Coordinates of C-alpha atoms in Angstrom, one line a residue:
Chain A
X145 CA -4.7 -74.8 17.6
X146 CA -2.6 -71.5 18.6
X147 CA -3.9 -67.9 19.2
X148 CA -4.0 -66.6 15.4
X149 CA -6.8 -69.3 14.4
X150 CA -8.9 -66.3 13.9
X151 CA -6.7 -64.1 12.1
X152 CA -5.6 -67.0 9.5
X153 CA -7.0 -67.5 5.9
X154 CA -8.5 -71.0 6.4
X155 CA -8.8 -72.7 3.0
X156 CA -10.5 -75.8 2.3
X157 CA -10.5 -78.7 -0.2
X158 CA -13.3 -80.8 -1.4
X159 CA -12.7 -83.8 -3.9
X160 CA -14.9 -85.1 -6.3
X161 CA -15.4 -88.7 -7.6
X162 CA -16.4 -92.0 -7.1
X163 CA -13.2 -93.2 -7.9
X164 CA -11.4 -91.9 -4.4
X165 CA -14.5 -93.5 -2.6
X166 CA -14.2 -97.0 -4.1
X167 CA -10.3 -96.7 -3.5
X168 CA -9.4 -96.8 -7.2
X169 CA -7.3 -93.5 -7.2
X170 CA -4.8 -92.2 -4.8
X171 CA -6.1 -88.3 -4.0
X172 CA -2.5 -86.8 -5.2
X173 CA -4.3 -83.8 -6.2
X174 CA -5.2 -83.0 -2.4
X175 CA -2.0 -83.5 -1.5
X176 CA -0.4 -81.8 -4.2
X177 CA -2.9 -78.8 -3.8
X178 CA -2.5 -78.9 0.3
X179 CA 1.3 -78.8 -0.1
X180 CA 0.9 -75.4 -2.5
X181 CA -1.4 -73.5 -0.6
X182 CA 0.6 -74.3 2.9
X183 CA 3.2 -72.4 1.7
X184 CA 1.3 -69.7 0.3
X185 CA 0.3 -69.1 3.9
X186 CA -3.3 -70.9 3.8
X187 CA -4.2 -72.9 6.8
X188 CA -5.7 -76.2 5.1
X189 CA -8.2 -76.7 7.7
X190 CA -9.9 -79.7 6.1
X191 CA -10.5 -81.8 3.0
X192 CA -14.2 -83.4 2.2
X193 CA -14.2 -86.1 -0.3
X194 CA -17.7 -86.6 -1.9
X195 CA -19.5 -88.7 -4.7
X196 CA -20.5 -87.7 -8.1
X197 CA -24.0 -86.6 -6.4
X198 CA -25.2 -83.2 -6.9
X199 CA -26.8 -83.2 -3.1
X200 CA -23.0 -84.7 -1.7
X201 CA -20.9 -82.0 -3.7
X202 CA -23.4 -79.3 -3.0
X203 CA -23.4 -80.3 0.6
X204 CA -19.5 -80.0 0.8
X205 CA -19.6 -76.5 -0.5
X206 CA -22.5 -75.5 2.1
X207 CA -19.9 -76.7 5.1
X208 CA -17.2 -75.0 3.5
X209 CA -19.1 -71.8 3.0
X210 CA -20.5 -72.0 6.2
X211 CA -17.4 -72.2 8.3
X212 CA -16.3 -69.1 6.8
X213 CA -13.6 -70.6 4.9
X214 CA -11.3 -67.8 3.3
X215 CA -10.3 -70.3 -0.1
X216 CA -12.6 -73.1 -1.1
X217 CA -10.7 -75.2 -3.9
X218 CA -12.7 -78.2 -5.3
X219 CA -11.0 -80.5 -8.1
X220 CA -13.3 -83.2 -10.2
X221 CA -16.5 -83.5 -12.4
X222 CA -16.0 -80.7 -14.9
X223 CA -16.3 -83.3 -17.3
X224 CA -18.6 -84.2 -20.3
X225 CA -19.6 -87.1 -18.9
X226 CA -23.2 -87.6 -17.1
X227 CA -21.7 -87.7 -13.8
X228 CA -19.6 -84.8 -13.6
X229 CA -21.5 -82.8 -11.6
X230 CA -19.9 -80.1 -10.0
X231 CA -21.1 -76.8 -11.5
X232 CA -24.6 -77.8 -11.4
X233 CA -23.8 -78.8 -7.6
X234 CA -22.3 -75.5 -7.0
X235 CA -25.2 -73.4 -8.7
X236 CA -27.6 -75.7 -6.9
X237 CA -25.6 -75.0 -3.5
X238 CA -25.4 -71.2 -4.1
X239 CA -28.6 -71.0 -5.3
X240 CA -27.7 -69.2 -8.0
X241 CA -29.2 -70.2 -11.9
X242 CA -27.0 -72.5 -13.7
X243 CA -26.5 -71.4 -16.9
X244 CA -24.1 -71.3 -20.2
X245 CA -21.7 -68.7 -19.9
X246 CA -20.7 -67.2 -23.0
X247 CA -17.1 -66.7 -22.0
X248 CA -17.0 -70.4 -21.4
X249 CA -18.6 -71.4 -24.3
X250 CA -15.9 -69.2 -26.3
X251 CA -13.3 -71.1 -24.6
X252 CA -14.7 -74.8 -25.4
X253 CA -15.9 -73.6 -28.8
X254 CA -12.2 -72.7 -29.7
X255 CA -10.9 -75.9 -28.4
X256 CA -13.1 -78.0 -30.1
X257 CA -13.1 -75.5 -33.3
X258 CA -9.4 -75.7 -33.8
X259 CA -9.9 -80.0 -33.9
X260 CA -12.3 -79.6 -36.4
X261 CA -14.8 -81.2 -34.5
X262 CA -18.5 -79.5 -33.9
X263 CA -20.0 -78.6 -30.5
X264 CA -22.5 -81.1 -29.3
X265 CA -24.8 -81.2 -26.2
X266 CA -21.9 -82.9 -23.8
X267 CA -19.7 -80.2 -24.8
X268 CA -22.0 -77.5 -24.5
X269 CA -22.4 -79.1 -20.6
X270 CA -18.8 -77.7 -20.0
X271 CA -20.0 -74.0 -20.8
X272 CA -22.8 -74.3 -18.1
X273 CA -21.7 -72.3 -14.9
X274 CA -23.2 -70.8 -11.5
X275 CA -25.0 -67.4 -12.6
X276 CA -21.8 -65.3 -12.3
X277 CA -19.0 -67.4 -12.2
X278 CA -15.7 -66.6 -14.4
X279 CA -14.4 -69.2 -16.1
X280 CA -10.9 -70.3 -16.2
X281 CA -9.0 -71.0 -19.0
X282 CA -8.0 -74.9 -19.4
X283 CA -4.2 -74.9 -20.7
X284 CA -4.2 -79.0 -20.7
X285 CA -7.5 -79.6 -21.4
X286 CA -11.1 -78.4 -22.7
X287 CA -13.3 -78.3 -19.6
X288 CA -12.9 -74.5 -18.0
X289 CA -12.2 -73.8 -14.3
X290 CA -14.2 -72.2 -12.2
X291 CA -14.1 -69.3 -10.2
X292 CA -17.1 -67.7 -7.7
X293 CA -17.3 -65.1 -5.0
X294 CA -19.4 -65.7 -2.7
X295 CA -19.4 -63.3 0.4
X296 CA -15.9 -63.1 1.8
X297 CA -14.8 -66.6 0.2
X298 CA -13.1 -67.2 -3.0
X299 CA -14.4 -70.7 -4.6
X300 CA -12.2 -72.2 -7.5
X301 CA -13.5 -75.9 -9.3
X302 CA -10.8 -77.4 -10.7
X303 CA -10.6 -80.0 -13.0
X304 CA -9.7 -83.5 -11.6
X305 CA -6.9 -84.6 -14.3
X306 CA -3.5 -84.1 -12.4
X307 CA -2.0 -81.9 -15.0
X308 CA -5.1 -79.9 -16.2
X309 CA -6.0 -79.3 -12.4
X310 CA -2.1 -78.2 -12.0
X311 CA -2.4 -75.9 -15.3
X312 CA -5.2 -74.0 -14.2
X313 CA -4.3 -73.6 -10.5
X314 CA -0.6 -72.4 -11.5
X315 CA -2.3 -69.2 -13.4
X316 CA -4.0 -67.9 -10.4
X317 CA -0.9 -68.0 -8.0
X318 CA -0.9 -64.6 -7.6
X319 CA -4.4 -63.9 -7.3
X320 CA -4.3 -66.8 -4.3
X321 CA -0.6 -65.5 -2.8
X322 CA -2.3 -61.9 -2.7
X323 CA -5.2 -63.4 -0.3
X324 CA -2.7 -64.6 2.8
X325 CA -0.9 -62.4 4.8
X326 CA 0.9 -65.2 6.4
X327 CA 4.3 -67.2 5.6
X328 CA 5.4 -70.7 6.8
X329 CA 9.3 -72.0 7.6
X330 CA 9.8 -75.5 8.5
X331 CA 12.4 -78.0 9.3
X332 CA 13.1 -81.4 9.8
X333 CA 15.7 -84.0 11.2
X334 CA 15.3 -87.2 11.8
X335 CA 16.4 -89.1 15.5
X336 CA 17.3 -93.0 15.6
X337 CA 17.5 -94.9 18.8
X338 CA 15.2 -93.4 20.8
X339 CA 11.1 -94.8 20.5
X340 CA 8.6 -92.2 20.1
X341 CA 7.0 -92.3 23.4
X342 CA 9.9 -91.3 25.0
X343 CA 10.5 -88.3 22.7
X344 CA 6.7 -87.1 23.3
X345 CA 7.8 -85.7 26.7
X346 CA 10.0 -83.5 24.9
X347 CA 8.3 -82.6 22.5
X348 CA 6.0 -81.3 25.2
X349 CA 8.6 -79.0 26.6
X350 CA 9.6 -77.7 23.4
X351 CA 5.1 -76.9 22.4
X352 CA 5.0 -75.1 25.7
X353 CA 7.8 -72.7 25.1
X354 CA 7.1 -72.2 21.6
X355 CA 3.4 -72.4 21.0
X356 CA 3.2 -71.1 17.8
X357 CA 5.5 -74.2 16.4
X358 CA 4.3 -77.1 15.4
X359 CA 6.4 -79.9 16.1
X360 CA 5.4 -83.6 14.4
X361 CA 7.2 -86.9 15.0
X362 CA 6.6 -89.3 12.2
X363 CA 7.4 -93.0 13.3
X364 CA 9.4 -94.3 10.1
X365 CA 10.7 -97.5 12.4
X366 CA 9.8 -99.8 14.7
X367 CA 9.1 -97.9 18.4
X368 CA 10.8 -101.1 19.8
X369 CA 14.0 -102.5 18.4
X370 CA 14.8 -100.1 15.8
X371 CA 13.2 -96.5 16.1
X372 CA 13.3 -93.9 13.9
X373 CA 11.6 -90.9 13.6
X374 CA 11.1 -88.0 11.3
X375 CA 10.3 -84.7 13.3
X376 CA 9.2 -82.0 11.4
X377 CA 8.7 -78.0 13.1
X378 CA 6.7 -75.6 10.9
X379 CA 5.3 -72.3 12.0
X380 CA 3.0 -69.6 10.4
X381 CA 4.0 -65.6 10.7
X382 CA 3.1 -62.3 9.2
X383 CA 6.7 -62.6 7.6
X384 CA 9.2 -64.9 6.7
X385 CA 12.1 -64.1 9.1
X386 CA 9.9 -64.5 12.1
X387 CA 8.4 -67.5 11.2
X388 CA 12.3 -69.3 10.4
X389 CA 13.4 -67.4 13.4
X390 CA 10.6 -69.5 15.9
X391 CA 11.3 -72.3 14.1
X392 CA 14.8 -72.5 14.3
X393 CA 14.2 -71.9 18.4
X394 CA 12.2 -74.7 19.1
X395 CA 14.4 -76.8 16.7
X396 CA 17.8 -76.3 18.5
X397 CA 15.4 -76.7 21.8
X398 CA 14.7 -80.0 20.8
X399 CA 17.8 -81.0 19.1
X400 CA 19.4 -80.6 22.5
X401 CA 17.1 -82.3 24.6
X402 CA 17.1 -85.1 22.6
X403 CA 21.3 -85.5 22.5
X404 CA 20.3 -85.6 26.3
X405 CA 18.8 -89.2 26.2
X406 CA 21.1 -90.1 23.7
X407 CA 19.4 -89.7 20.3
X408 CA 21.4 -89.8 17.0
X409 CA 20.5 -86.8 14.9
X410 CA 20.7 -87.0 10.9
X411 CA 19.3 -84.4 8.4
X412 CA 18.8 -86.8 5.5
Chain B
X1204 CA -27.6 -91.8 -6.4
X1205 CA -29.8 -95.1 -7.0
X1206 CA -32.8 -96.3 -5.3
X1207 CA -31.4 -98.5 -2.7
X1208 CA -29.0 -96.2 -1.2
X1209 CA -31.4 -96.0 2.2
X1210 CA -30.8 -100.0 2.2
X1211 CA -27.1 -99.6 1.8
X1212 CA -24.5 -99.7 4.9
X1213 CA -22.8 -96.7 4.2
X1214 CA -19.1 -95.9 5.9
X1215 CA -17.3 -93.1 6.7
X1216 CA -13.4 -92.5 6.7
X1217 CA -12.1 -90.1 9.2
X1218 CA -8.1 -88.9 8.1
X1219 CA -6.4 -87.1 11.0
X1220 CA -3.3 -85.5 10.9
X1221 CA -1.9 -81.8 10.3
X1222 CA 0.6 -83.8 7.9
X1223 CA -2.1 -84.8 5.5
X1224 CA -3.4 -80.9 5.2
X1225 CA 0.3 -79.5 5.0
X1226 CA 0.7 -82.2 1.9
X1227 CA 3.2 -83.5 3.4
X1228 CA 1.6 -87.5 3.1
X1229 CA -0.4 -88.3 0.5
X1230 CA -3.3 -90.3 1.8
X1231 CA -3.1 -93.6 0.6
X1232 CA -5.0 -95.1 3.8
X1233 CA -7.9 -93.7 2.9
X1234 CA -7.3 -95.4 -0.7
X1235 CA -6.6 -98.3 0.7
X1236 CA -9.5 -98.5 3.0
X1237 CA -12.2 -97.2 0.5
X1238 CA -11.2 -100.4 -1.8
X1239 CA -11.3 -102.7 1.3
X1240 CA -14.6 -101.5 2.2
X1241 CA -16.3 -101.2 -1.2
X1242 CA -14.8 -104.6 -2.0
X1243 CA -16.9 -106.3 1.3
X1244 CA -20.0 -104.3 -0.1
X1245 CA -20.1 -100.8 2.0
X1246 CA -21.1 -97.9 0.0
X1247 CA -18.0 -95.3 1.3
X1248 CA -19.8 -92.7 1.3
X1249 CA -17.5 -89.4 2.3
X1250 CA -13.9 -89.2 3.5
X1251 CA -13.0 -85.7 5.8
X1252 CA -9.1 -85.2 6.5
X1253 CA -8.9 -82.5 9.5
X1254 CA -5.9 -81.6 11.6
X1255 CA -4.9 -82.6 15.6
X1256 CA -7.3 -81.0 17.0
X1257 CA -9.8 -82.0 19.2
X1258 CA -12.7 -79.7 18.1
X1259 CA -11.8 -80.5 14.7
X1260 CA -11.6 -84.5 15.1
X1261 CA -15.1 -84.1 17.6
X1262 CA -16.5 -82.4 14.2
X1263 CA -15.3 -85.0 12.2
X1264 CA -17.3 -88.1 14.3
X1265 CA -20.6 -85.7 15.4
X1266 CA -20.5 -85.0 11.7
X1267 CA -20.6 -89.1 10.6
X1268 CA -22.7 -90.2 13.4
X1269 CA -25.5 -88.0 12.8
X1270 CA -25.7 -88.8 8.7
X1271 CA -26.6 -92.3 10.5
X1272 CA -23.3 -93.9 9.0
X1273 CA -22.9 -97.7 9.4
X1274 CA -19.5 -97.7 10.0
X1275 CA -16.6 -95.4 10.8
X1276 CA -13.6 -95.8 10.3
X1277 CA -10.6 -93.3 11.4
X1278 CA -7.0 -92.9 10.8
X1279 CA -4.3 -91.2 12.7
X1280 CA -3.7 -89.9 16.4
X1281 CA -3.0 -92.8 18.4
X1282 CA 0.2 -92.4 19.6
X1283 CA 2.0 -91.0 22.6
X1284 CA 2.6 -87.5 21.2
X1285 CA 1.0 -84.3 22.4
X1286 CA -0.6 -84.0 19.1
X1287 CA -2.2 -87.7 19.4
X1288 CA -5.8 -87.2 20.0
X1289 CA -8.0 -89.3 18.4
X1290 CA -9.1 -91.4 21.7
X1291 CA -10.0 -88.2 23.8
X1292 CA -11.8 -86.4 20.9
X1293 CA -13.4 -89.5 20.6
X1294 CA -14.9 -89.6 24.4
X1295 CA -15.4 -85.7 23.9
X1296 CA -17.7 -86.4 20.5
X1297 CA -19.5 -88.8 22.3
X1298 CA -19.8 -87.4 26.0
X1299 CA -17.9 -89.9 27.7
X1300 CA -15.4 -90.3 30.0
X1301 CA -12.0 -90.7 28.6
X1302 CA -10.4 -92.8 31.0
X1303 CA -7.7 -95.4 30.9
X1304 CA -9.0 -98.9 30.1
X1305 CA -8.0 -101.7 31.7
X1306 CA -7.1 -104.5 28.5
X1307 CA -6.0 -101.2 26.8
X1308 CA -3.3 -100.8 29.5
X1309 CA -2.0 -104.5 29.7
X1310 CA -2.0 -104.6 25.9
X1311 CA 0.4 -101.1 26.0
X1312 CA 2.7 -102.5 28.9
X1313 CA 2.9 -106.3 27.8
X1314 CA 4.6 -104.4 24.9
X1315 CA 6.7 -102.2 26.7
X1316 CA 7.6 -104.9 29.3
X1317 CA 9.0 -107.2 26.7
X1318 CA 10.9 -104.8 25.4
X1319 CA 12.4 -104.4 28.9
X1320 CA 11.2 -101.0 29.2
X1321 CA 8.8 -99.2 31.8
X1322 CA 5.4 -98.0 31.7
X1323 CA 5.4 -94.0 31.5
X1324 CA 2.8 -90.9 31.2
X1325 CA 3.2 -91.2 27.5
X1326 CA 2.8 -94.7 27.4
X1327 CA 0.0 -94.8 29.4
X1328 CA -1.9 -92.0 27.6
X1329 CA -1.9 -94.9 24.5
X1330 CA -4.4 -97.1 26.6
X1331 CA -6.8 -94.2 27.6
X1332 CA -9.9 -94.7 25.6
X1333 CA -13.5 -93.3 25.5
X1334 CA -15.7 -94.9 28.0
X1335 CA -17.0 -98.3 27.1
X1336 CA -14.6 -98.7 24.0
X1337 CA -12.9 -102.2 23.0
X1338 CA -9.5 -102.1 22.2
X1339 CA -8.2 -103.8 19.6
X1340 CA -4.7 -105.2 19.8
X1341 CA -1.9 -103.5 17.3
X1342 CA 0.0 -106.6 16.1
X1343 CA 2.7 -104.4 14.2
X1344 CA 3.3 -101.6 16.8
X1345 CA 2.2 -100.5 20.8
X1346 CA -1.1 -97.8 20.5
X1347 CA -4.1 -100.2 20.1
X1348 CA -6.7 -99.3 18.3
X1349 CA -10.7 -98.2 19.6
X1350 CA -13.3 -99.9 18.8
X1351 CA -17.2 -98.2 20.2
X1352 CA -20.6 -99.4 19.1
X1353 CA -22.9 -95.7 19.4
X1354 CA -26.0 -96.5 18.3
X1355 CA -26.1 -98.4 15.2
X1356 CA -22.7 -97.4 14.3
X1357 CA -19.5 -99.3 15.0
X1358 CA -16.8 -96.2 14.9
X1359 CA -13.1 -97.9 14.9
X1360 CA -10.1 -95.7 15.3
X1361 CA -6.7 -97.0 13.7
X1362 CA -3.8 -95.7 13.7
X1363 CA -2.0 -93.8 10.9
X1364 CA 1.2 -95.5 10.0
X1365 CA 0.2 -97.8 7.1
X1366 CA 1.3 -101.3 8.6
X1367 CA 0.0 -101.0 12.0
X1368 CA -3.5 -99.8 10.1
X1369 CA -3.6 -102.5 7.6
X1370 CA -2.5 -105.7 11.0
X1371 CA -5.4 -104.3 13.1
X1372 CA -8.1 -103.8 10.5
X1373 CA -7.0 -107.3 8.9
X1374 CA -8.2 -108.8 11.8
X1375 CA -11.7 -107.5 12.3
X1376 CA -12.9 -108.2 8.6
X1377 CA -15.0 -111.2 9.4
X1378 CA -16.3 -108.9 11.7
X1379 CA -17.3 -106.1 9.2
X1380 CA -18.0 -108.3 6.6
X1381 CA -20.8 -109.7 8.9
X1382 CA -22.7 -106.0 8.7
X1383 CA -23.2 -105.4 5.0
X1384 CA -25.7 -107.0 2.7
X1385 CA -24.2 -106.1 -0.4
X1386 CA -21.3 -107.1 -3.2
X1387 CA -19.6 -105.5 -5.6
X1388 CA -18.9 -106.5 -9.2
X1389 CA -17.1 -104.5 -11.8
X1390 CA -15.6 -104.7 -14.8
X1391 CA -13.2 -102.2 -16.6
X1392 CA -11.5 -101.2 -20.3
X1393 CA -9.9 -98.7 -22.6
X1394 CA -11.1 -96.7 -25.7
X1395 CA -8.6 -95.4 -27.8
X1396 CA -9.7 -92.7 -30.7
X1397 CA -12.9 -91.4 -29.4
X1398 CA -13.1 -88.1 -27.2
X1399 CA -14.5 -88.5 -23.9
X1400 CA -17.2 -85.9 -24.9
X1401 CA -18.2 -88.4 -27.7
X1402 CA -18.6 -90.9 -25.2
X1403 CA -20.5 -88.9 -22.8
X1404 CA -23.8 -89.5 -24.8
X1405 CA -23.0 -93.3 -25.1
X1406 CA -23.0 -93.5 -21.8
X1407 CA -26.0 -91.6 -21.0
X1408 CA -28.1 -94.4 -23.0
X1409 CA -26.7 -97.4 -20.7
X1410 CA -27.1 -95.9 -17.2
X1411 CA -30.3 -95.1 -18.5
X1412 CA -31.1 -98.5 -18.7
X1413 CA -29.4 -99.8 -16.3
X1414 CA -29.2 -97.3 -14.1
X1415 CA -28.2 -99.5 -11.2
X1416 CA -24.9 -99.5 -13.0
X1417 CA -22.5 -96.6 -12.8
X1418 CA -20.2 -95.9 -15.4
X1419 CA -17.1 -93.8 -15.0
X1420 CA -14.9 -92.5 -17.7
X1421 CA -11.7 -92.1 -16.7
X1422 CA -9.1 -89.6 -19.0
X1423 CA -5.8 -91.0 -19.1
X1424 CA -4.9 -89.0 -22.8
X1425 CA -5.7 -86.0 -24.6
X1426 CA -9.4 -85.1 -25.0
X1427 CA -8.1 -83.7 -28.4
X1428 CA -5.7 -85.1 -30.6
X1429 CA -4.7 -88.3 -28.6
X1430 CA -8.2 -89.8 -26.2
X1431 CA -7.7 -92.4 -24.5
X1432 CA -10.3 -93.6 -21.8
X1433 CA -10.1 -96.0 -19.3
X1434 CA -14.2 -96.8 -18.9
X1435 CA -15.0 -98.9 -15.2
X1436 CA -18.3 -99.9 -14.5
X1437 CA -19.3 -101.2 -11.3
X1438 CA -22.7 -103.0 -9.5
X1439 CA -23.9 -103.6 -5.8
X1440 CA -26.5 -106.1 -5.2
X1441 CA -27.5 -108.5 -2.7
X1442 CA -25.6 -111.5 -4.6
X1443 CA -22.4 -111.3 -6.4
X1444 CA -24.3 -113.0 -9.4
X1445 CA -27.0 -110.2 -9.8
X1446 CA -24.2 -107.6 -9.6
X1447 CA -22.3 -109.3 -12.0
X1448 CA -24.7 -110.2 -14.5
X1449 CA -25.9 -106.2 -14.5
X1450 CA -22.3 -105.4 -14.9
X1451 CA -21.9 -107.8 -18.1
X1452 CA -24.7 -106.5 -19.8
X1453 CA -24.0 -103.0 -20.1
X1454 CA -20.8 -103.4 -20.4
X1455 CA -21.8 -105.1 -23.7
X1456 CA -24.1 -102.8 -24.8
X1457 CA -21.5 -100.0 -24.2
X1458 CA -19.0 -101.6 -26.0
X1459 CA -21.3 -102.1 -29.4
X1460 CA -22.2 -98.7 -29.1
X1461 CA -18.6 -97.5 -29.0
X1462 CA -17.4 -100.2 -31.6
X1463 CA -20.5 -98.1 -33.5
X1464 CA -18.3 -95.0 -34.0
X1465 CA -15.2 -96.3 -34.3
X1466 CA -13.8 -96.7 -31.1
X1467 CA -10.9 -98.8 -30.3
X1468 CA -11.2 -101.4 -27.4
X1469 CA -8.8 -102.5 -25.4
X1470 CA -8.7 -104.7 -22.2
X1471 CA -5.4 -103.6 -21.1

């Protein structure tokens, strides 16, 4: 990757759930979540999906924690149910007790409470966190969030319903913002006429100038008979204006080596 | 998990591409792949998305090769762009050569030719492949994709746009239907009325008696105040009729228990 590998907050994401590994949900919440924390500054370095197995989720967070990853955001299995896993799986992988927290147990209490329904065993489940954890308040939903220090890393469980995961995760914005010291700009055009392979060697050219900008072609045609390609330039900086400032380099770079050969350029 | 998971051919998907950790795609290869797979009987077992990177695409192989996975399959990196490295990560994870292959090479220029165009660096980098590797020709575009047998794994590399992915792995599934043992059967439905943490106890009594079965609750309402659950139940056995006939029966004795307290079934 580029020189500042080592200076970047690396943040990782681990989903949870049988349901992505037999192909029965599309993992929006990694790309949702991925999409946020990029332009935070995070570096998504990589995403582990796992089974409702307290060994699989518990070896997910042992990679994570291992590699020294600044942010460790997990979403799915803070459920009732017998297969939602993931606290226990995190206690068990922190070796810390797993235990009710009292704060928690307010939270689901309340929920519940305020339904008129009593607290039973499954909901009591949702209560149980890693010895301590602080749990996060559940705007959409009853099952708390999670969040754990653990050395230098910061480990948040979400929940895996879309707009419970999104409620929770949009409440700690600032506390995750005020972890990066980095910004991102990007920009993308897209060129018709011209097939992939012969924009790579460009592309080249434009890397080795600018190192520090990532340059992407997406293929959204056919590389012979009808090419057309999306082209997206990001780069990471201590501050907005250098990172738009690189970006917009290597974008007019590009742009005009690829007028050369005779690409048409559209924004949209 | 259950007690024939040692018997089970477990695979592996391996998503590469900086665009899937910026959340800029949302992943539906993987999605599509895990219900192909689980469909011909492999257990998919993990999914890891990492970015171009060689040391980060080496990790993702080392990492699935030596939990003794079945099969692997990757997405992403084929193509003639700086950032395309699957095929040499690929040599690099496995200590070989990464070389240009012969077929590979014919495949990449009868392409190119019949598009009356000539054979360049670029092109050519499309047809270097790990040492030993079988390439498998891309019906709906030019990069082939990899095929490698490394002990008793078959690792195949596809690439990342969605039609070229589905045309190449639509032709090997005789092929990877030949290496599992297994089917799948499932059934699903929705309860309407009943919490999910009412449930949660229901469905502790089936799966512990059929515990071959597993039973996922899906939310797709409000916990309070509106539930509505979407309950799937799948089974693996040797025979489609033994994982059917498990499937049937606790299905049925999930649905009387949730007809017990008042729950509302629907099949669509």
């Amino acid at each position: 990757m580029n020189s500042e590998a080592s200076e970047e907050r690396d943040a990782w994401i681990i989903s949870i759930g049988n349901e992505l590994l037999i192909g029965k949900v599309v993992n929006t919440n990694f790309s949702w979540l991925a999409e946020q924390l990029t332009s935070m500054g995070y570096r998504v370095r990589r995403e582990i999906a796992v089974m409702d197995d307290i060994e699989e989720i518990s070896w997910a967070f042992k990679t994570a924690l291992s590699s020294g990853a600044s942010l460790i955001i997990s979403t799915g299995g803070l459920g009732p149910t017998y297969d939602d896993k993931t606290s226990e799986a995190l206690a068990y992988a922190l070796g810390r007790r797993w235990e009710v927290n009292e704060k928690a147990l307010e939270l689901v209490k309340r929920k519940y409470e305020s339904a008129g329904m009593e607290i039973t065993e499954h909901r009591i489940k949702m209560a149980k966190l890693p010895e301590g954890a602080f749990p996060l308040e559940n705007p959409a939903g009853t099952a708390p969030g999670i969040m754990i220090r653990e050395g230098d890393s910061l480990i948040v469980a979400l929940p895996g319903v879309p707009k419970e995961m999104k409620a929770i995760f949009n409440n700690l914005i600032d506390e995750l913002e005020a972890r990066t010291e980095f910004t991102v700009a990007e920009t993308e055009f897209y060129v018709s006429g011209i097939p992939e392979s012969s924009i790579a060697p460009l592309i080249d050219e434009v890397v080795k100038k600018y190192p520090k900008v990532y340059v992407k072609s997406h293929p959204r045609g056919k590389e012979l008979g009808a090419p057309l390609l999306l082209i997206h330039l990001s780069a990471r900086a201590g501050n907005k204006d250098d990172a738009l400032s690189m970006v917009k380099r290597a974008e007019s770079m590009l742009l005009s080596l690829v007028k050369e050969i005779g690409g048409k350029i559209n924004r949209k």
